[in-house]
Amino acid sequence: MEEIRIGVYICHCGFNIAGVVNVEEVAKYAATLPSVVISREYRYMCSDPGQDLIKNDIKKLGLNRVVVASCSPRMHEPTFRKAVADGGLNPYLYEHANIREHCSWVHDDKELATKKAKDLVRAAVKRVYRHEPLVVKEAPLNPNVLVVGGGIAGMQAALDIANGQNKVYLVERDPSIGGHMIQLDRTFPTLDCSECILTPKMSDVGHHPFIELFTYSEVEEVSGSIGNFKIKVRKKARHIDESKCIGCNVCEEKCPWKTDSEFEMGLAKRKAVYIPFAQAIPHLAVVDPNLCAYIKSDGKKCGACIKVCEAQAITPETLLKQTDQIVEFDVGTIIVATGYDQFDPSVIPQYGYGKYDNVLTGLHFERMTCAAGPTGGKILLKDGREPERIALVHCVGSRDQNYHEYCSRVCCMYALKYAHLAKELSKADVYQFYIDMRCFGEGYEEFYKRCSEEGVNFIRGKVAKITDEALSDEEKGKLVVISEDTLLGKLVRVPVDMVILCSALEARSDAENVARIFNLNRRADGFFLERHVKLDPVATPTDGIFIAGCCEGPRDIPDTVAQAEATAAKALSLISKGTITTEAAVSTVDESICHGCGRCEEICAFHAPKVASKNGTLVSSINETLCKGCGACAVVCPTGAISIKHFTQDEILAEVAALTEVS
Amino acid sequence: MAEFEPQIVAFCCNWCTYAAADLAGTSRVHYPPNVRIVRVMCSSMVNPLYVLKAFEGGADGVLVAGCHHSDCHYIDGPVKCDATVDKLRKVLHVLGLEDERLRRELVAASEGVVFARIIKEMVEQLKKIGPSPFKVKTEALA
Amino acid sequence: MEVLSPYKEATDVILEAGGEPLKLCYQCGLCTGICPWNLVRSFLVRRIMHEAQLGAVDFGSEDVWTCVTCRACVQRCPRGVEIIDVMRAIRRAVAGLGIGVVPDALRISAKNIAGVGNPLGEAPEKRNDWAKDLGVKKFASGTKILYFPCCVPSYDPDVKAVSRSTATIFNKLGIDYGLIGTEAKCCGEAIRKAGHEDTFQSLAQNNINLFTSNGVKTVVVSSPHCYHTFKNEYPELGGKFEVVHITQYLASLIDEGKLKLSKKINKKVIYSDPCYLGRHNEIYDEPRKILQSIPGVELIEFPDARENGLCCGGGGGRIWMDTPKGERFSDIRVEQAVGKGADIIAIACPYCFLNYRDSVLSMGKAETMQVKDIAELVAEAIG
Ligand SMILES: Cc1cc2nc3c(=O)[nH]c(=O)nc-3n(C[C@H](O)[C@H](O)[C@H](O)COP(=O)(O)OP(=O)(O)OC[C@H]3O[C@@H](n4cnc5c(N)ncnc54)[C@H](O)[C@@H]3O)c2cc1C
Ligand code: SF4
Ligand code: SF4
Ligand code: FES
């Protein structure tokens, strides 16, 4: 066997490490360890000159193993693996010791931190001694992309990718694409009409030759990994014949069964057969099986729509016999853009949402101010009167540890938008209760100024209570908003007719399930977790799966669109490369020891091991493209036949032994 | 005599708890320097032998930590790890090691503060129960 | 910049008591809006938090003594500020360090408690006189339950009805219980909130020693204030025993079928949640359950009940301080009860008893509105 020659490099990271750890001492110590040929310390190992040190030493000193002690391997292990490879070695003959995040940044006792750094370096040296060269393999990447969620985020991503002539499957849960944005009336800060800017995009998506649209559908199962995901989609029964429906809406006109329209936030009704809104894409009717009398009575009652549908898109057959369909296809990358839910303020008892008719949320107000909406663009109280005073309440469910600690980022701005619209569309006085005004985006502060000019009453204070208990004649028949005006240092009671609660944006109620299906991580606040908050904001810990828009946290439309385009770029860059590198640190079976007991097959979540007969004896073998290298099989293997490359038992035992040794 | 400083070996999964320890670092949440982390790809990779090796070497406590059950990068590693740890506890019992010496925790990538707190707690608790009987033996031999 | 407070020591005490959460206050003012005082006068809770953060508290202000520690604000504060702890710390600075003035009425009660172990200034040896004719045994090791009525139900001629009813119920049901000796002192909850920490410490030590040496395992209390301090504050000082509020105890007896209420009380009863039973300890259902088990009783609710229940005005030591007419929460409550058509205001706290009794009398409503502790109602209904 060739002689092992190890080079050790201790990084100062400026003062980040050297300020706490005595790097000279650690380097000197490393030089005394067996097989270490050279040990150096350097100010910034990740810099070009730092990396050159390694490359030159490999060439000049004949190093065949390298250890760098610096920041977290999650940050720079790839950098140094590449340096090692550039120096002519197999990149896996490298080991990383984390003496910044796990040492100098969390300890202040210099002596003990230095001792810890020595221990970590010693363990890395013992481990690298046992490293073997590994080969990274290439596999083809399926160029098709799955986009989940047809809000502005999903649509934008789908269009960007499809415009590059790549196939996109867009799966939307609702009967139409559009998401929350199509419910909005005008959008801050420019006040352009949401419908006007969005419907062209929706129609592009609907007609794009490279987009296959599944609405009223949900992804049920995802298996495989980057480059080759297998997708199973449930296409719910619309109970109409999609190929025949021309979207004339006669069925909805004639259907006698009504319920609250989801799209209109309950401010209008829809029927049991309906088209969710005028610009719906696809423009097809859908039957609500929980409301349709024909379906519920098994064809005995009603059937009004069947009679009027000239296109014969609704028939007894479609109503009673149509079932959900399962569609399967393969893609190489996935973009998740499932958006947000509006927080339900009825859990805040003192605000009276659900109890008082005229306490509403932002989305209600959006529908009300919309010219095509249920009130024809008029701001109206439940009883049809116009309000004389409107209160806008900020931070409802946001910035509050009892509900959501985070700031929902858009509410200050949409509250300002409402103040402006209230002025434009009614004669009402507006009282805006805020804690801090957060107007950070392009044109946002200017918009704040504009609303101030228009004469909005700003009261700095978090609303304590909304009540209909009057203490004076002026308050009779009104909703009284109680808050401290913290700038005046006075408690104020403002009698108003309408209260708009600027409700938080929160993670979808089914985010946990979606996370499970797509193997995403969630933050403590419930939104999906990005791989790195600053440097990898749309990737997830699962290769090949990206996230865009509000499913990653509250944000406005400009940020959502930018993010969606970022995910498209990520997918396109993978597609243009065309191949993926597979995990090298996977499991292997020593066939001479394996009994073929099948324990590995049972435990593996990815179905990588398979036991089969080989030359008459049962042995296990590993499908390396499926294996993710978690190592669970090696733990349960009773014979020790399985080991994980780069994390072999021998290596980890050596590392543990080195860590517990007394230096 | 100097105060007893327990030695802890922590097996942390790459995706969550190792990342949590990184986060403790980037957010400068301090904790006692008694712990040495071994990076494993998943908590389900932790072989009972590794833990026993740590005790044999003289560790006073071992932490086996990984993702919360729904967060694992490899779907259900934590369940498998729980099973390993349950078995291990029986072995430790036979060996006469106190239950507190082996700790199993679920620490998400976002929980840097939790990681630091666990290490603090472990150090305090191990100080209370004193050095591992194995360590005493090894030292007596030396 | 002007030096805000010369009392650095006091400021440090407050900052320490407020701890990390005080630093988190972002001055939203929700607390001011929630605080019941602002129904009757201005009390800017938020401003006090800011003054505390900056070390600029006005120790001479009457605001130091205003908070009734009802927890309404703490329950809703978006940043989790322990506002009551801050209020208490300010009072501690005044009472302990001698900055500012302690209100006269409070000073007298504090002196009484420190001197004779009860705020009323009554003789300690008379503490158990209320039970003289009821044949209640003295607690001895092995007795199952210690009944501890604390000061007001032991001495106040009206509120004695609470302790006497409780003993009557226990006697009827043959419960193994006893009273502790007259060395017992006030539980100390309220005087602690009023800033007299040393007094509290010595009261607590006295009671803990007494209970421990007598082998007390379970204490049943009539006052939510005893409940709170026994349960949440004594354990840190070494006092560990099971604490049960009388409403919890009676409700469990009903559940087990041991307590049967057969006599009808045909009245509309409105229940007022005591802050220290409700918001402080989240006991809302048991008292209601008992009232609903009384045949004939129609239980009705205040407009603000349970978590949002209005304080009677007696917490945080306010029970010993004068509250001018027009600022009494209990007056508002009585008004509301009348509005709802109630015949009886049911309470479960001796301080509520005192405040509602006074309100009903001073408002001239004694003819039409009764104030009764739940124990009294149960004693009547038991037949
Ligand atoms: C009251 C209010 C007013 C606002 N006003 C403005 C404004 O004026 N200007 C501005 O810039 N921003 C505004 N916003 C923010 C704006 O709504 C968001 O930035 C934007 O809608 C985010 O788009 P999205 O695609 O990420 O999410 P969404 O719009 O929520 O879209 C997500 C889509 O995914 C679908 N979906 C969800 N789960 C699944 C699943 N499991 N499978 C398949 N499909 C699924 C949903 O049906 C939906 O169609 C406002 C927000 C609110 C609440
Ligand atoms: S409610 Fe809490 S955060 Fe708001 S001002 Fe009061 S103490 Fe501060
Ligand atoms: S505890 Fe009650 S009285 Fe005291 S400040 Fe808070 S709400 Fe006001
Ligand atoms: S990856 Fe963290 S436990 Fe499996």
GROMACS .gro file of N, CA, C and O in nm, chain C residues 199-235:
model
  148
 1004THR      N    1  -4.151   4.076   5.380
 1004THR     CA    2  -4.266   4.027   5.455
 1004THR      C    3  -4.315   3.895   5.395
 1004THR      O    4  -4.338   3.798   5.466
 1005PHE      N    5  -4.326   3.894   5.262
 1005PHE     CA    6  -4.372   3.771   5.197
 1005PHE      C    7  -4.281   3.654   5.231
 1005PHE      O    8  -4.326   3.546   5.267
 1006GLN      N    9  -4.151   3.677   5.221
 1006GLN     CA   10  -4.056   3.568   5.245
 1006GLN      C   11  -4.077   3.512   5.385
 1006GLN      O   12  -4.076   3.391   5.405
 1007SER      N   13  -4.097   3.600   5.484
 1007SER     CA   14  -4.106   3.547   5.620
 1007SER      C   15  -4.241   3.478   5.641
 1007SER      O   16  -4.249   3.376   5.710
 1008LEU      N   17  -4.347   3.531   5.581
 1008LEU     CA   18  -4.478   3.463   5.590
 1008LEU      C   19  -4.469   3.324   5.528
 1008LEU      O   20  -4.513   3.224   5.586
 1009ALA      N   21  -4.409   3.319   5.410
 1009ALA     CA   22  -4.402   3.193   5.339
 1009ALA      C   23  -4.320   3.092   5.419
 1009ALA      O   24  -4.360   2.976   5.435
 1010GLN      N   25  -4.207   3.137   5.472
 1010GLN     CA   26  -4.124   3.046   5.550
 1010GLN      C   27  -4.202   2.992   5.669
 1010GLN      O   28  -4.201   2.873   5.698
 1011ASN      N   29  -4.270   3.083   5.739
 1011ASN     CA   30  -4.350   3.043   5.855
 1011ASN      C   31  -4.451   2.934   5.815
 1011ASN      O   32  -4.460   2.829   5.879
 1012ASN      N   33  -4.524   2.959   5.707
 1012ASN     CA   34  -4.629   2.864   5.669
 1012ASN      C   35  -4.569   2.733   5.618
 1012ASN      O   36  -4.620   2.625   5.647
 1013ILE      N   37  -4.462   2.745   5.543
 1013ILE     CA   38  -4.400   2.623   5.491
 1013ILE      C   39  -4.351   2.535   5.606
 1013ILE      O   40  -4.376   2.414   5.609
 1014ASN      N   41  -4.285   2.598   5.703
 1014ASN     CA   42  -4.236   2.520   5.818
 1014ASN      C   43  -4.351   2.454   5.892
 1014ASN      O   44  -4.346   2.336   5.927
 1015LEU      N   45  -4.456   2.535   5.910
 1015LEU     CA   46  -4.571   2.484   5.985
 1015LEU      C   47  -4.636   2.366   5.910
 1015LEU      O   48  -4.663   2.261   5.969
 1016PHE      N   49  -4.656   2.382   5.781
 1016PHE     CA   50  -4.721   2.277   5.703
 1016PHE      C   51  -4.632   2.153   5.699
 1016PHE      O   52  -4.677   2.040   5.716
 1017THR      N   53  -4.503   2.175   5.676
 1017THR     CA   54  -4.413   2.061   5.662
 1017THR      C   55  -4.403   1.985   5.793
 1017THR      O   56  -4.411   1.862   5.795
 1018SER      N   57  -4.389   2.060   5.903
 1018SER     CA   58  -4.372   1.989   6.030
 1018SER      C   59  -4.499   1.914   6.069
 1018SER      O   60  -4.496   1.818   6.142
 1019ASN      N   61  -4.614   1.960   6.020
 1019ASN     CA   62  -4.739   1.890   6.049
 1019ASN      C   63  -4.769   1.777   5.949
 1019ASN      O   64  -4.871   1.712   5.960
 1020GLY      N   65  -4.681   1.764   5.850
 1020GLY     CA   66  -4.702   1.656   5.753
 1020GLY      C   67  -4.818   1.681   5.657
 1020GLY      O   68  -4.888   1.590   5.617
 1021VAL      N   69  -4.836   1.807   5.618
 1021VAL     CA   70  -4.946   1.840   5.527
 1021VAL      C   71  -4.914   1.792   5.386
 1021VAL      O   72  -4.806   1.820   5.335
 1022LYS      N   73  -5.007   1.720   5.326
 1022LYS     CA   74  -4.986   1.674   5.188
 1022LYS      C   75  -5.077   1.748   5.090
 1022LYS      O   76  -5.039   1.778   4.980
 1023THR      N   77  -5.201   1.774   5.136
 1023THR     CA   78  -5.299   1.838   5.048
 1023THR      C   79  -5.365   1.954   5.121
 1023THR      O   80  -5.410   1.939   5.234
 1024VAL      N   81  -5.368   2.071   5.056
 1024VAL     CA   82  -5.435   2.187   5.114
 1024VAL      C   83  -5.551   2.226   5.025
 1024VAL      O   84  -5.534   2.238   4.904
 1025VAL      N   85  -5.666   2.243   5.086
 1025VAL     CA   86  -5.778   2.300   5.012
 1025VAL      C   87  -5.792   2.445   5.056
 1025VAL      O   88  -5.790   2.475   5.176
 1026VAL      N   89  -5.800   2.536   4.958
 1026VAL     CA   90  -5.805   2.678   4.991
 1026VAL      C   91  -5.932   2.740   4.936
 1026VAL      O   92  -5.989   2.694   4.839
 1027SER      N   93  -5.974   2.848   5.004
 1027SER     CA   94  -6.092   2.922   4.957
 1027SER      C   95  -6.051   3.036   4.867
 1027SER      O   96  -6.128   3.082   4.786
 1028SER      N   97  -5.928   3.085   4.888
 1028SER     CA   98  -5.887   3.204   4.814
 1028SER      C   99  -5.799   3.167   4.694
 1028SER      O  100  -5.701   3.096   4.709
 1029PRO      N  101  -5.833   3.219   4.577
 1029PRO     CA  102  -5.746   3.199   4.460
 1029PRO      C  103  -5.607   3.257   4.483
 1029PRO      O  104  -5.512   3.217   4.417
 1030HIS      N  105  -5.596   3.353   4.573
 1030HIS     CA  106  -5.465   3.413   4.599
 1030HIS      C  107  -5.375   3.315   4.673
 1030HIS      O  108  -5.258   3.301   4.643
 1031CYS      N  109  -5.433   3.244   4.772
 1031CYS     CA  110  -5.358   3.136   4.838
 1031CYS      C  111  -5.320   3.031   4.734
 1031CYS      O  112  -5.208   2.983   4.729
 1032TYR      N  113  -5.420   2.999   4.652
 1032TYR     CA  114  -5.398   2.896   4.550
 1032TYR      C  115  -5.278   2.932   4.466
 1032TYR      O  116  -5.187   2.852   4.444
 1033HIS      N  117  -5.276   3.055   4.421
 1033HIS     CA  118  -5.170   3.099   4.331
 1033HIS      C  119  -5.032   3.091   4.397
 1033HIS      O  120  -4.939   3.034   4.341
 1034THR      N  121  -5.023   3.146   4.515
 1034THR     CA  122  -4.888   3.151   4.575
 1034THR      C  123  -4.845   3.012   4.623
 1034THR      O  124  -4.730   2.973   4.607
 1035PHE      N  125  -4.939   2.935   4.679
 1035PHE     CA  126  -4.902   2.799   4.723
 1035PHE      C  127  -4.854   2.717   4.605
 1035PHE      O  128  -4.760   2.642   4.614
 1036LYS      N  129  -4.927   2.733   4.495
 1036LYS     CA  130  -4.900   2.647   4.381
 1036LYS      C  131  -4.779   2.693   4.300
 1036LYS      O  132  -4.699   2.612   4.256
 1037ASN      N  133  -4.769   2.823   4.281
 1037ASN     CA  134  -4.668   2.873   4.187
 1037ASN      C  135  -4.548   2.941   4.251
 1037ASN      O  136  -4.448   2.963   4.185
 1038GLU      N  137  -4.559   2.979   4.378
 1038GLU     CA  138  -4.449   3.054   4.439
 1038GLU      C  139  -4.383   2.980   4.557
 1038GLU      O  140  -4.263   2.985   4.573
 1039TYR      N  141  -4.465   2.912   4.637
 1039TYR     CA  142  -4.408   2.839   4.752
 1039TYR      C  143  -4.309   2.729   4.710
 1039TYR      O  144  -4.209   2.708   4.779
 1040PRO      N  145  -4.337   2.655   4.601
 1040PRO     CA  146  -4.246   2.544   4.569
 1040PRO      C  147  -4.099   2.589   4.556
 1040PRO      O  148  -4.008   2.520   4.601
   0.00000   0.00000   0.00000
